[in-house]
Coordinates of C-alpha atoms (C1' of nucleotides) in Angstrom, one line a residue:
Chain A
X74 CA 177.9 125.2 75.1
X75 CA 179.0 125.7 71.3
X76 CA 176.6 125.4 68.3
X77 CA 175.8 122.3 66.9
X78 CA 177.3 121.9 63.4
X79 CA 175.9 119.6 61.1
X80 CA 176.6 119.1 57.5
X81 CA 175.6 116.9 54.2
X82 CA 177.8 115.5 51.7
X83 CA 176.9 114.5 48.5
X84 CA 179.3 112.8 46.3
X85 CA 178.6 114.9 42.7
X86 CA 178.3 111.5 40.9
X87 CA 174.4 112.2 39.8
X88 CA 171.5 113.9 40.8
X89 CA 169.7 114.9 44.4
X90 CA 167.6 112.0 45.1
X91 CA 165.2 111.6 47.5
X92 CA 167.4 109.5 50.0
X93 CA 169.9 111.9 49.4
X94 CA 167.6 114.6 49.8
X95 CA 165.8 113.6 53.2
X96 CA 169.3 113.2 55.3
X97 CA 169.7 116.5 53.9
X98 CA 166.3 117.8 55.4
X99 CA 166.9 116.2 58.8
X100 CA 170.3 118.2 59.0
X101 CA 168.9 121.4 57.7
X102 CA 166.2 120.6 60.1
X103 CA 168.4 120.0 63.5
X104 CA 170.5 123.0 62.7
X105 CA 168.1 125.4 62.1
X106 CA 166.2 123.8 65.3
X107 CA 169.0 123.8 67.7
X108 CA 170.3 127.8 66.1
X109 CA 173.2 125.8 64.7
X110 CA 175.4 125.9 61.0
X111 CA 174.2 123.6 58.5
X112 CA 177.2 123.1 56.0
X113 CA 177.7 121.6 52.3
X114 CA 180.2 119.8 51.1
X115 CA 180.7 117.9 48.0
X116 CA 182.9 114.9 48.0
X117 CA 184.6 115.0 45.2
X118 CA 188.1 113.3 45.5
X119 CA 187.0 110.5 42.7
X120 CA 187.6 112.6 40.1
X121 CA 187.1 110.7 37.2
X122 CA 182.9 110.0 38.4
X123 CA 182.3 114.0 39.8
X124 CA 181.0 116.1 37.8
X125 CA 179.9 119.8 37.5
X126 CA 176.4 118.9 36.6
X127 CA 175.9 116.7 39.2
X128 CA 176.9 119.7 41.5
X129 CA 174.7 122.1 39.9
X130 CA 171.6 119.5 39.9
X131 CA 172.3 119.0 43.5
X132 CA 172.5 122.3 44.6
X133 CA 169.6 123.1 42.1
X134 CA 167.6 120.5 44.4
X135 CA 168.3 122.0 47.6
X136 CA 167.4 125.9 46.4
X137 CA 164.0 124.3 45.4
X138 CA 163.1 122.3 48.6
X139 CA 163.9 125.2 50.3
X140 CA 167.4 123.7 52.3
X141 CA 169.7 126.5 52.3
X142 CA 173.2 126.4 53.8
X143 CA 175.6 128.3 56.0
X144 CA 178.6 127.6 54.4
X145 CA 180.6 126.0 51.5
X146 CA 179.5 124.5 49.5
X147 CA 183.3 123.5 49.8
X148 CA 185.1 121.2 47.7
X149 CA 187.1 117.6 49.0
X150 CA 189.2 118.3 45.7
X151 CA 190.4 121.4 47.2
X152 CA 191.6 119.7 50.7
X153 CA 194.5 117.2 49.4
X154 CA 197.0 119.1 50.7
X155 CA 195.1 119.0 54.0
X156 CA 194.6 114.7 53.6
X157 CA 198.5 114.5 52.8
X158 CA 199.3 116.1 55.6
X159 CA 196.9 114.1 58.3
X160 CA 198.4 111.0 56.3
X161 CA 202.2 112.1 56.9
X162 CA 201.1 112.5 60.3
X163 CA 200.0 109.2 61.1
X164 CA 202.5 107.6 59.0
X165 CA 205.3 109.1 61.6
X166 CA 203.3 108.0 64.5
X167 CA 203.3 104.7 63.4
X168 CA 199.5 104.5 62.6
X169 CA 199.5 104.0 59.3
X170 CA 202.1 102.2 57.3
X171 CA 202.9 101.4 53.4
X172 CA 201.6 98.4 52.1
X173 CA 203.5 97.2 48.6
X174 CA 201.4 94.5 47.8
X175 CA 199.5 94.7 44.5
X176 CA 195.8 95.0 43.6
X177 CA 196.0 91.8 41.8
X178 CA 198.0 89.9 45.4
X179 CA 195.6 91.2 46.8
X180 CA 192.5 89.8 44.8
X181 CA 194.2 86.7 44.6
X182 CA 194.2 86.1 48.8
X183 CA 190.6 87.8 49.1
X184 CA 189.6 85.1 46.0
X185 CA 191.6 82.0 48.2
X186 CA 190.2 83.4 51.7
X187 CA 186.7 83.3 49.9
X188 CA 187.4 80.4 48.6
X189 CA 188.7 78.8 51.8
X190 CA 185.7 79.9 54.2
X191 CA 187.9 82.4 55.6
X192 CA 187.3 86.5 56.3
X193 CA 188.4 88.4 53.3
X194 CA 190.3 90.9 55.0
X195 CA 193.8 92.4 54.7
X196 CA 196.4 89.8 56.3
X197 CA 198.7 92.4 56.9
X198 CA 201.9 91.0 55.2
X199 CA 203.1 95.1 55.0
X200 CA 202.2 95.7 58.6
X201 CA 205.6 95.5 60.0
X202 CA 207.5 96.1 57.5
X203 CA 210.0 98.7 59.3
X204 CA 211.6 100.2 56.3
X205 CA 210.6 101.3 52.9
X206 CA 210.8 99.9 49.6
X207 CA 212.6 102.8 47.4
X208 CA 210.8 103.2 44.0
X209 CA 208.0 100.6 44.6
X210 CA 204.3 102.1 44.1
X211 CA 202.6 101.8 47.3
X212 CA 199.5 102.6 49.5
X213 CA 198.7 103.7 53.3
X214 CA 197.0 101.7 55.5
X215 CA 195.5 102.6 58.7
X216 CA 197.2 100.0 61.5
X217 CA 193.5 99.5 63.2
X218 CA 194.0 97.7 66.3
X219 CA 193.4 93.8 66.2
X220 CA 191.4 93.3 69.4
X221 CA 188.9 95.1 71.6
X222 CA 185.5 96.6 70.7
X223 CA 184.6 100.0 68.8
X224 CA 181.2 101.1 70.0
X225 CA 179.5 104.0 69.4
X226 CA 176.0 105.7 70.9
X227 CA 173.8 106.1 67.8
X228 CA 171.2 109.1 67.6
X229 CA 168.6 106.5 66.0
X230 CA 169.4 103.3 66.2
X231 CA 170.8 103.0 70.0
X232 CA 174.2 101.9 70.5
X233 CA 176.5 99.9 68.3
X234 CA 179.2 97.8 68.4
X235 CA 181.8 96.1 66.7
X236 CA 184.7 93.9 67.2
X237 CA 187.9 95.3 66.0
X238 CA 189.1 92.3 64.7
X239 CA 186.4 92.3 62.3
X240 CA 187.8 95.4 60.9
X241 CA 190.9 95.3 58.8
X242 CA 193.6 98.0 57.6
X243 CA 191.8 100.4 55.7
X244 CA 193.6 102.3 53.0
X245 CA 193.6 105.7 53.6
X246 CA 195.4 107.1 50.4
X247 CA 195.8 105.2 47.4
X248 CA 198.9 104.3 44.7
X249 CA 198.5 107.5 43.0
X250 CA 198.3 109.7 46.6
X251 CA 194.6 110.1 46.7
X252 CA 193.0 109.9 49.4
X253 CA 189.9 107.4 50.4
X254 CA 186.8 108.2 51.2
X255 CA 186.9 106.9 54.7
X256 CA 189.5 108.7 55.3
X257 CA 188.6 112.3 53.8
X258 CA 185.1 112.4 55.9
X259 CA 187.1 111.9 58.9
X260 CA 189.4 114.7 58.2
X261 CA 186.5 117.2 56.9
X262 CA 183.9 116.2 59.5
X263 CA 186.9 116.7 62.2
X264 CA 188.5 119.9 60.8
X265 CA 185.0 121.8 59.9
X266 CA 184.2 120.9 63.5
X267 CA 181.0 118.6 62.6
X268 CA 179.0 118.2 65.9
X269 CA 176.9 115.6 64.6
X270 CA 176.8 113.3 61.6
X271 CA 173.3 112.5 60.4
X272 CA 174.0 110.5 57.0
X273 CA 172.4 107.0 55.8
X274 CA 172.2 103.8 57.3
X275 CA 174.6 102.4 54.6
X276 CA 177.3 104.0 56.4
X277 CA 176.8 102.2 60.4
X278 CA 179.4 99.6 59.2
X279 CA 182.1 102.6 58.0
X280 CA 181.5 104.2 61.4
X281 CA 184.1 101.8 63.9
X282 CA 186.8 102.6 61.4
X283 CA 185.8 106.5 61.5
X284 CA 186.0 106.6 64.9
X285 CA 189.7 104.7 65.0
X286 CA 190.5 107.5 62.9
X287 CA 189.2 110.4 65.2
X288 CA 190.8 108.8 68.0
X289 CA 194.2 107.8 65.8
X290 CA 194.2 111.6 65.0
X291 CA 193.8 113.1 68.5
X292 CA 189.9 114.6 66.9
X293 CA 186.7 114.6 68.8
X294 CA 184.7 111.8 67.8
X295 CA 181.4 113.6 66.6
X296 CA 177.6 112.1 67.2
X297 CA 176.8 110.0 64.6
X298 CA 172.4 109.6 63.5
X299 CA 171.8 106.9 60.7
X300 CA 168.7 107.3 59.0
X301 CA 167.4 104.3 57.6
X302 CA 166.6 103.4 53.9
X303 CA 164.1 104.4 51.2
X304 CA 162.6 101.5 49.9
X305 CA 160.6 100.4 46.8
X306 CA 157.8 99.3 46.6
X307 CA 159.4 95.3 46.6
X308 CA 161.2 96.4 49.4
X309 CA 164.5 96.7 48.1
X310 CA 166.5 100.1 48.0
X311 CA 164.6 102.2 46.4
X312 CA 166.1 102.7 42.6
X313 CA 165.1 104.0 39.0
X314 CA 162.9 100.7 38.2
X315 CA 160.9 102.2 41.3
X316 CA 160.1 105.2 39.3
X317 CA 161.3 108.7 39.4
X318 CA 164.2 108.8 42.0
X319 CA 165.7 112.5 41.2
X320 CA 164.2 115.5 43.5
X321 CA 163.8 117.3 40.3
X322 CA 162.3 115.2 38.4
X323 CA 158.7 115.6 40.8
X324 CA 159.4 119.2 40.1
X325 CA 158.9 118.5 36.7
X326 CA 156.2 116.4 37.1
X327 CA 154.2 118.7 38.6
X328 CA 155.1 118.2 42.2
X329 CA 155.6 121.0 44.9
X330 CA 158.3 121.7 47.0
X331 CA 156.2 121.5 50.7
X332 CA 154.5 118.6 49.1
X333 CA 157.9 116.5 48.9
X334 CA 159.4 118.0 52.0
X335 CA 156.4 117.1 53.8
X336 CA 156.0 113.6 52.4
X337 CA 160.5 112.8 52.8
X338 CA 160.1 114.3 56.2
X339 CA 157.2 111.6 57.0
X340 CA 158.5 108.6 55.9
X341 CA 160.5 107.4 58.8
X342 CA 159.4 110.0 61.5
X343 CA 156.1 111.5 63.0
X344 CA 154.6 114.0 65.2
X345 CA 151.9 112.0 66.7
X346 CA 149.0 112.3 64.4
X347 CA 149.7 115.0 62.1
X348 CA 150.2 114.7 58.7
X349 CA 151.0 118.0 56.6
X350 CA 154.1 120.3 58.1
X351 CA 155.5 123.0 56.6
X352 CA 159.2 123.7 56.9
X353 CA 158.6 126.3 60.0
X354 CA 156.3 123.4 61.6
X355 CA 159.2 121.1 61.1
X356 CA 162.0 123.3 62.9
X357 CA 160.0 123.3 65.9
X358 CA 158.6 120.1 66.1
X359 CA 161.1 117.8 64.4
X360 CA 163.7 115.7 66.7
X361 CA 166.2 113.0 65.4
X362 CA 165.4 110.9 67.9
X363 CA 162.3 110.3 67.2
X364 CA 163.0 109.2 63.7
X365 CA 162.4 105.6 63.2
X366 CA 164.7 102.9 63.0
X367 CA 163.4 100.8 60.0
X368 CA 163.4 101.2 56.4
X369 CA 160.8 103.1 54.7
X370 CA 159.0 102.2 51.5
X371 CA 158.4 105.1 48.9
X372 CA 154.8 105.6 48.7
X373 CA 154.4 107.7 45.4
X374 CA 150.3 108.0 46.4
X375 CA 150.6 109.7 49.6
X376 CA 153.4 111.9 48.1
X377 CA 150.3 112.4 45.0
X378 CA 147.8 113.1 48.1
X379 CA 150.3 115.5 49.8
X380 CA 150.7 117.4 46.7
X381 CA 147.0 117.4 46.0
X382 CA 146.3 119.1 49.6
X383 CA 149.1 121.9 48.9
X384 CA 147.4 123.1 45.2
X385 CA 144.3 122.6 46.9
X386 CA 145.6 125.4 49.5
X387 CA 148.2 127.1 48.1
X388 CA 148.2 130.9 47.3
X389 CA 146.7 131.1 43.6
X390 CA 149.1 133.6 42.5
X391 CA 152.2 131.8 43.0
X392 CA 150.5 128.7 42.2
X393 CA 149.8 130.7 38.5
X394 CA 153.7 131.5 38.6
X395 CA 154.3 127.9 39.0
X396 CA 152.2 127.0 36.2
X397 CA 153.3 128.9 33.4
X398 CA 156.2 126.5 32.5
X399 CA 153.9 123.5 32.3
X400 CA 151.5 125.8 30.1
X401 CA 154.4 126.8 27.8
X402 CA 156.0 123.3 27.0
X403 CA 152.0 122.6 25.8
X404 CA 152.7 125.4 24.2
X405 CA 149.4 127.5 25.7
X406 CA 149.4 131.1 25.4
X407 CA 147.7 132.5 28.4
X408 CA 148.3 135.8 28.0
X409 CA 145.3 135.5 25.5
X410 CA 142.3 134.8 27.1
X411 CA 140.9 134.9 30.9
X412 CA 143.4 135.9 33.8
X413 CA 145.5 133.0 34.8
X414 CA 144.7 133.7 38.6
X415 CA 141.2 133.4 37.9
X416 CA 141.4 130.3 35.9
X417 CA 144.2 128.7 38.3
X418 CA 141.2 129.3 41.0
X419 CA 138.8 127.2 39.6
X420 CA 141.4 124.1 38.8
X421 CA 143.0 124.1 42.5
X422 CA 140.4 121.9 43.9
X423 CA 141.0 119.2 41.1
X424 CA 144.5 119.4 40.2
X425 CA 147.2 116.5 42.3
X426 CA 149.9 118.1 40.3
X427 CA 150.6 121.2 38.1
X428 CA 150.4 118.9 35.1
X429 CA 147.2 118.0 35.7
X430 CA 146.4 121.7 36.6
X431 CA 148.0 123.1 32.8
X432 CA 145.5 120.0 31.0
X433 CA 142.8 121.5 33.0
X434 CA 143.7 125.0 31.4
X435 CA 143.8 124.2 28.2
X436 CA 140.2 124.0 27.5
X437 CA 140.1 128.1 28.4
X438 CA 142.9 129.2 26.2
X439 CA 142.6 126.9 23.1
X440 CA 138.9 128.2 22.8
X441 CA 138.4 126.8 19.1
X442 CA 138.4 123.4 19.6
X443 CA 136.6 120.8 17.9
X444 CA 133.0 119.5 19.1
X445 CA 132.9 115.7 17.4
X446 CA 130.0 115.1 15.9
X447 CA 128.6 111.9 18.6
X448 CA 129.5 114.5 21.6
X449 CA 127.6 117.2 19.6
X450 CA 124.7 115.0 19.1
X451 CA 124.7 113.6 22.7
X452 CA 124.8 116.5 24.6
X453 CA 123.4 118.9 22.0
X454 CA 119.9 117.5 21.5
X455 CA 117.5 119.9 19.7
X456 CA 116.0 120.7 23.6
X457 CA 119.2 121.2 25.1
X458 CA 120.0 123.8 22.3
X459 CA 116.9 125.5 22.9
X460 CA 118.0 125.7 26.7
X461 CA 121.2 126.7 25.3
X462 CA 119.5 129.4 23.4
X463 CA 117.5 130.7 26.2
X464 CA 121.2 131.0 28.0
X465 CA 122.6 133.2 25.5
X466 CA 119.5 135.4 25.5
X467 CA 119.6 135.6 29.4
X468 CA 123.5 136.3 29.5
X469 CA 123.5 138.8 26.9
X470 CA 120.9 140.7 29.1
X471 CA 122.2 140.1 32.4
X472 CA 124.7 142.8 33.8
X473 CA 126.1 141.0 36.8
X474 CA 127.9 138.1 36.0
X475 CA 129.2 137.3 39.9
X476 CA 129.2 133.8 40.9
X477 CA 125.8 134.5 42.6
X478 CA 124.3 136.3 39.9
X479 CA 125.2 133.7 37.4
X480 CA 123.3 130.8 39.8
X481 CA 120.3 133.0 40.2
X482 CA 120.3 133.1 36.5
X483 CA 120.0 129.5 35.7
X484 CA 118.0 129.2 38.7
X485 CA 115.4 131.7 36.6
X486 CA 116.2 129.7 33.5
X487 CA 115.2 126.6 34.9
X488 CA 112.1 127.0 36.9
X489 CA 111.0 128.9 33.7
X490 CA 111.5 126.4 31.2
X491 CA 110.7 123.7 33.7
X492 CA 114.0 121.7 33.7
X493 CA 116.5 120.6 36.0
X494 CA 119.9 122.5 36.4
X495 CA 121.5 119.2 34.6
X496 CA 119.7 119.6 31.7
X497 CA 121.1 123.0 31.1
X498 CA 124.6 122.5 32.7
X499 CA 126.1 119.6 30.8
X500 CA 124.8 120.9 27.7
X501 CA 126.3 124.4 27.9
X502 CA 129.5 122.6 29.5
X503 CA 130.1 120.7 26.5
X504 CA 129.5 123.7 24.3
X505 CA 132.0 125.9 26.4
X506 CA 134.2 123.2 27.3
X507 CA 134.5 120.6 24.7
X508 CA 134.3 118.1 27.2
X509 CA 132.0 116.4 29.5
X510 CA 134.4 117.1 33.3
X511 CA 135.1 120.7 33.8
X512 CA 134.8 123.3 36.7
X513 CA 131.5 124.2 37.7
X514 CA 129.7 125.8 35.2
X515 CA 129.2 129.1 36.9
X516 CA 133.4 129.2 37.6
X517 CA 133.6 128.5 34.0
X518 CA 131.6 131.5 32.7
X519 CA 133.0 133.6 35.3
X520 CA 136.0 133.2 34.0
X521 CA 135.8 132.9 30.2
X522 CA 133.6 136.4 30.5
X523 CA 130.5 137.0 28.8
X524 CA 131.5 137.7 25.2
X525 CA 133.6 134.4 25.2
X526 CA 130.7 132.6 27.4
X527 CA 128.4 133.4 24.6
X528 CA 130.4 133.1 21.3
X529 CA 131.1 129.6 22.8
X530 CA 127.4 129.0 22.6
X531 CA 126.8 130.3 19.3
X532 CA 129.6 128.1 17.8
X533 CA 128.7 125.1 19.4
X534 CA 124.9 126.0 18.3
X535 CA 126.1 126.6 14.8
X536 CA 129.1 124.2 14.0
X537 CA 129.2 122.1 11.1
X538 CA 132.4 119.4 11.1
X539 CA 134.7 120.2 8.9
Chain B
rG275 C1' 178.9 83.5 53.8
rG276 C1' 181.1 87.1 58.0
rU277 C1' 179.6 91.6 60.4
rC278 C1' 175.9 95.3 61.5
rC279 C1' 170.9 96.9 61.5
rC280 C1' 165.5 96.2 61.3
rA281 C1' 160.4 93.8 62.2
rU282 C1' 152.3 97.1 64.5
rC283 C1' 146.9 97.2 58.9
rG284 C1' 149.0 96.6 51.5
rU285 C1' 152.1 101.4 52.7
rC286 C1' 153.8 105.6 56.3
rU287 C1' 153.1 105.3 61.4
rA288 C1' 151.0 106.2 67.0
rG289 C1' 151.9 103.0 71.1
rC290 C1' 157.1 103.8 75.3
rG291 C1' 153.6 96.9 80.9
rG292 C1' 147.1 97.2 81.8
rU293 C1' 144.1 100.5 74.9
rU294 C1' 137.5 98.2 72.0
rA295 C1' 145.6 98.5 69.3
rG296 C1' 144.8 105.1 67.3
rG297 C1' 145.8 108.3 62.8
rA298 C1' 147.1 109.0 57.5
rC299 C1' 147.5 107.1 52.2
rA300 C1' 145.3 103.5 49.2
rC301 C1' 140.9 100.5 48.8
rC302 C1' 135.3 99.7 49.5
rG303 C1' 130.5 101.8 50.7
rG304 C1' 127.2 106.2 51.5
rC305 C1' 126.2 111.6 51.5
rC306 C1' 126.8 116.2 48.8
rU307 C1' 126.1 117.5 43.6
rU308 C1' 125.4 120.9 37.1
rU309 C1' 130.0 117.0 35.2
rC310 C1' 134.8 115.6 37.1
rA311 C1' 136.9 116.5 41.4
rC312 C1' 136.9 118.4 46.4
rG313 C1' 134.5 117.8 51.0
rC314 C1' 131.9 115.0 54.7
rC315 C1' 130.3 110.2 57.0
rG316 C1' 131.2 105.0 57.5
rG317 C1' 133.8 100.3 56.5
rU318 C1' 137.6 96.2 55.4
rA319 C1' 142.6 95.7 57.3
rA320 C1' 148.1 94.9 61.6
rC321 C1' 151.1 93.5 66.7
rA322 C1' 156.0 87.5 61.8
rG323 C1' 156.6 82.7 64.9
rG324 C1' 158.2 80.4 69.4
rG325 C1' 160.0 80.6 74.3
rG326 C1' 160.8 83.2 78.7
rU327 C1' 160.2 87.7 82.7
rU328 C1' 155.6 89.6 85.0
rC329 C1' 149.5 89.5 88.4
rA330 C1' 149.6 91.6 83.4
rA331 C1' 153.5 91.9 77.1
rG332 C1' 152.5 95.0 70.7
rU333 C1' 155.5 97.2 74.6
rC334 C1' 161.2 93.9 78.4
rC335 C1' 164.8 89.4 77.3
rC336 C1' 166.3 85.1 74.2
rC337 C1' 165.8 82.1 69.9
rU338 C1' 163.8 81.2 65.0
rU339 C1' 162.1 83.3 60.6
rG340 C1' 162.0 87.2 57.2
rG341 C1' 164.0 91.8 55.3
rG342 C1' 167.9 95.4 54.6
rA343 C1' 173.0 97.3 54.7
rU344 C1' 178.0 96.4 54.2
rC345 C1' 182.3 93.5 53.2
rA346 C1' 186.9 98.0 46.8
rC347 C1' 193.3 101.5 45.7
rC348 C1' 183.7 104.0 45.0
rA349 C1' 181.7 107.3 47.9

RNA sequence: GGUCCCAUCGUCUAGCGGUUAGGACACCGGCCUUUCACGCCGGUAACAGGGGUUCAAGUCCCCUUGGGAUCACCA
């Protein structure tokens, strides 16, 4: 019994998007489930579209889902010696040959057999050519067989099958001695010693072809798991128009990395009835076969919802780590003012993302804002500034301000002055917040501290616009 | 158009021949309440259509319809 080996491969053309980045949680998932290697490779060998960034951004996505790997991440750009070589060998077998005929020949038939009703496939005119045209540029093509059936047993979607003579000569390196992309997977999967190939569903019609080429090559044909689509919301693949598409960019939007794990790993595959999984949850109880076999539409609320239950339960400290980056590009200093712990504390139970969590600090750092004058007049009425009054007097005295001590104190304040807690609440809310929605009341003083708590008062008591 | 795949509430899904078709998001009510939230309780809402097979079909088969993928010297 050998481990299972599993890999992904992004091309570096862009940035990890979600698609991308939920075939590479099903095989981080299966390889860290079955105590297998879970292996990156970047596919690379169209040189003019890869790019460094791309690489960096996609391996910047992975780091922050959590999705580390075994080994690599290698490089296709590195393996053409490798590609030659398989293509020399195939070429002396007689399973490949050179084809001279020109892109533009080539357009023209695929425009007449278009035109004509006919399959626009390769009509072979190089196929037995027996000897080679000195001088002339030329590509490889694979010499697929022309009748039988390819079939293959697939992890999701149950098996497969094609009819060979729907498939036509593939090129497997090109006029300038690259190499294709059919052609490269089949070499890297085979030579890395890929057990199973979990990738997208656009790839169940490249599949036949790959498996000629395992079989042309004398390689074990590895077990192959398409995962369906991401849709949008109008059901077609899910794209930019959709909204944001990049991993990171829900990083920078405020999202955390359980919440988008949890949500990818969701769409497409369940555990019964349970909804929220962290990554440990997931090695044990995730299986590819029971991922489903239809396309999935992005739901950006229940990814919201998700994220809303992990700030709601998440550990306040790192949460407070987490936040500092939103707080600084508002450009909030919280090293002034009350513990960011403390304040983090009171904003977990409101906050869906850490954007909405660094608005809902701002009110506790920025402590000299303006009261407008309708607000002022609203809340402020000359009762509520005589309860507010009474709320200094009491706070100054106090010498417990606990969450419990605070509530016994507006308990007192009330029953004495014969009002109800919301006559005294919203009143010192707007004074201390600026705003009518805040934490409780008692959270809020608990956190800004008495001295803050009360010169709040007193300047709400006392301002004067302008 | 050819080939391949798919089809349960608006969305993600459970169901693997016999269920009042379950859960979650969203939505709508109610409760809680110092605001906004959170939370709790309840509600609306689905087996695409048609044929078979079977005592019995959301579950199995076929067709239709609809959706998606793919048909490059891109990956």
């Amino acid at each position: 019994m050998s481990e299972v080996r599993l890999r992904f491969a992004p091309s570096p053309t862009g940035y990890l998007h979600v698609g991308g980045a939920r075939t590479a949680l099903f095989n981080w998932l299966l390889a860290r489930k079955e105590g297998g290697k879970f292996i990156l490779r970047i596919e690379d060998t169209d040189v003019a579209r890869s790019t460094q960034e791309s690489v960096d951004a996609i391996l910047e996505g992975m780091t922050w889902l959590g999705l580390d790997w075994d080994e690599g991440p290698f490089y296709q750009s590195d393996n053409f010696p490798l590609y030659r070589e398989h293509v020399e060998k195939l070429l002396a077998a007689g399973k490949a040959y050179k084809c001279y005929c020109t892109p533009e020949e080539l357009e023209k038939k695929r425009e007449l057999a278009l035109a004509e009703g006919r399959k626009p496939k390769y009509d072979g005119t190089c196929r037995s050519l027996t000897e080679d045209v000195p001088g002339a540029p030329y590509v490889v093509r694979f010499r697929s067989p022309e009748e039988g059936e390819t079939a293959f047993d697939d992890l999701i979607k149950g098996r497969i099958s094609f009819q060979n003579e729907e498939l036509d000569d593939l090129i497997i390196q090109r006029t300038d001695g690259t190499p294709t992309y059919n052609f490269t997977v089949v070499i890297d999967d085979a030579t890395m010693g890929i057990t199973t190939v979990i990738r997208g569903d656009d790839h169940v019609n490249n599949t036949p072809r790959q498996i000629l080429l395992y079989e042309a090559l004398g390689y074990p044909v590895p077990k192959f798991a398409h995962v369906p689509m991401i849709l949008g919301a109008d059901k077609s693949r899910l794209s930019k128009r959709h909204g944001a598409t990049s991993v990171m960019a829900y990083r920078d939007m405020g999202y955390l990395p359980e919440a988008m794990v949890n949500y990818l790993v969701r769409l497409g595959w369940s555990y019964g009835d349970e909804e929220i999984f962290s990554l440990d949850d997931l090695i044990s109880k995730f299986s590819i076969e029971s991922v489903g076999r239809s396309a999935g539409v992005f739901n950006p609320d229940k990814l919201l919802w998700l994220n809303a239950h992990y700030i709601k339960t998440g550990d306040p400290q790192r949460l407070a780590q987490l936040l500092v980056p939103f707080l600084e590009q508002r450009g909030i200093d919280h090293t002034v003012g009350p513990e960011l712990v403390e304040v983090v504390k009171t904003l977990q139970d409101r906050s869906r993302t850490m954007l909405e969590m660094a608005d809902g600090t701002i009110f506790y750092y920025a402590g000299d804002f303006d009261y407008d004058e309708q607000s002022l007049e609203k809340f402020l009425t000359p009762a509520a500034r005589e309860l507010c009054a009474d709320l200094v007097a009491r706070l100054e005295q106090a010498d417990d301000l606990g969450h419990d001590a605070i509530a016994e104190l507006f308990g007192a304040l009330c029953s004495d002055q014969g009002v109800k807690m919301k006559a005294v609440a919203q009143p010192a809310r707007y004074a201390l917040t600026g705003g009518s929605a805040s934490p409780g009341i008692y959270e809020v003083i608990g956190v800004l501290g008495r001295d803050e708590t009360v010169r709040r008062l007193r300047r709400a008591l006392e301002f004067k616009k302008g």
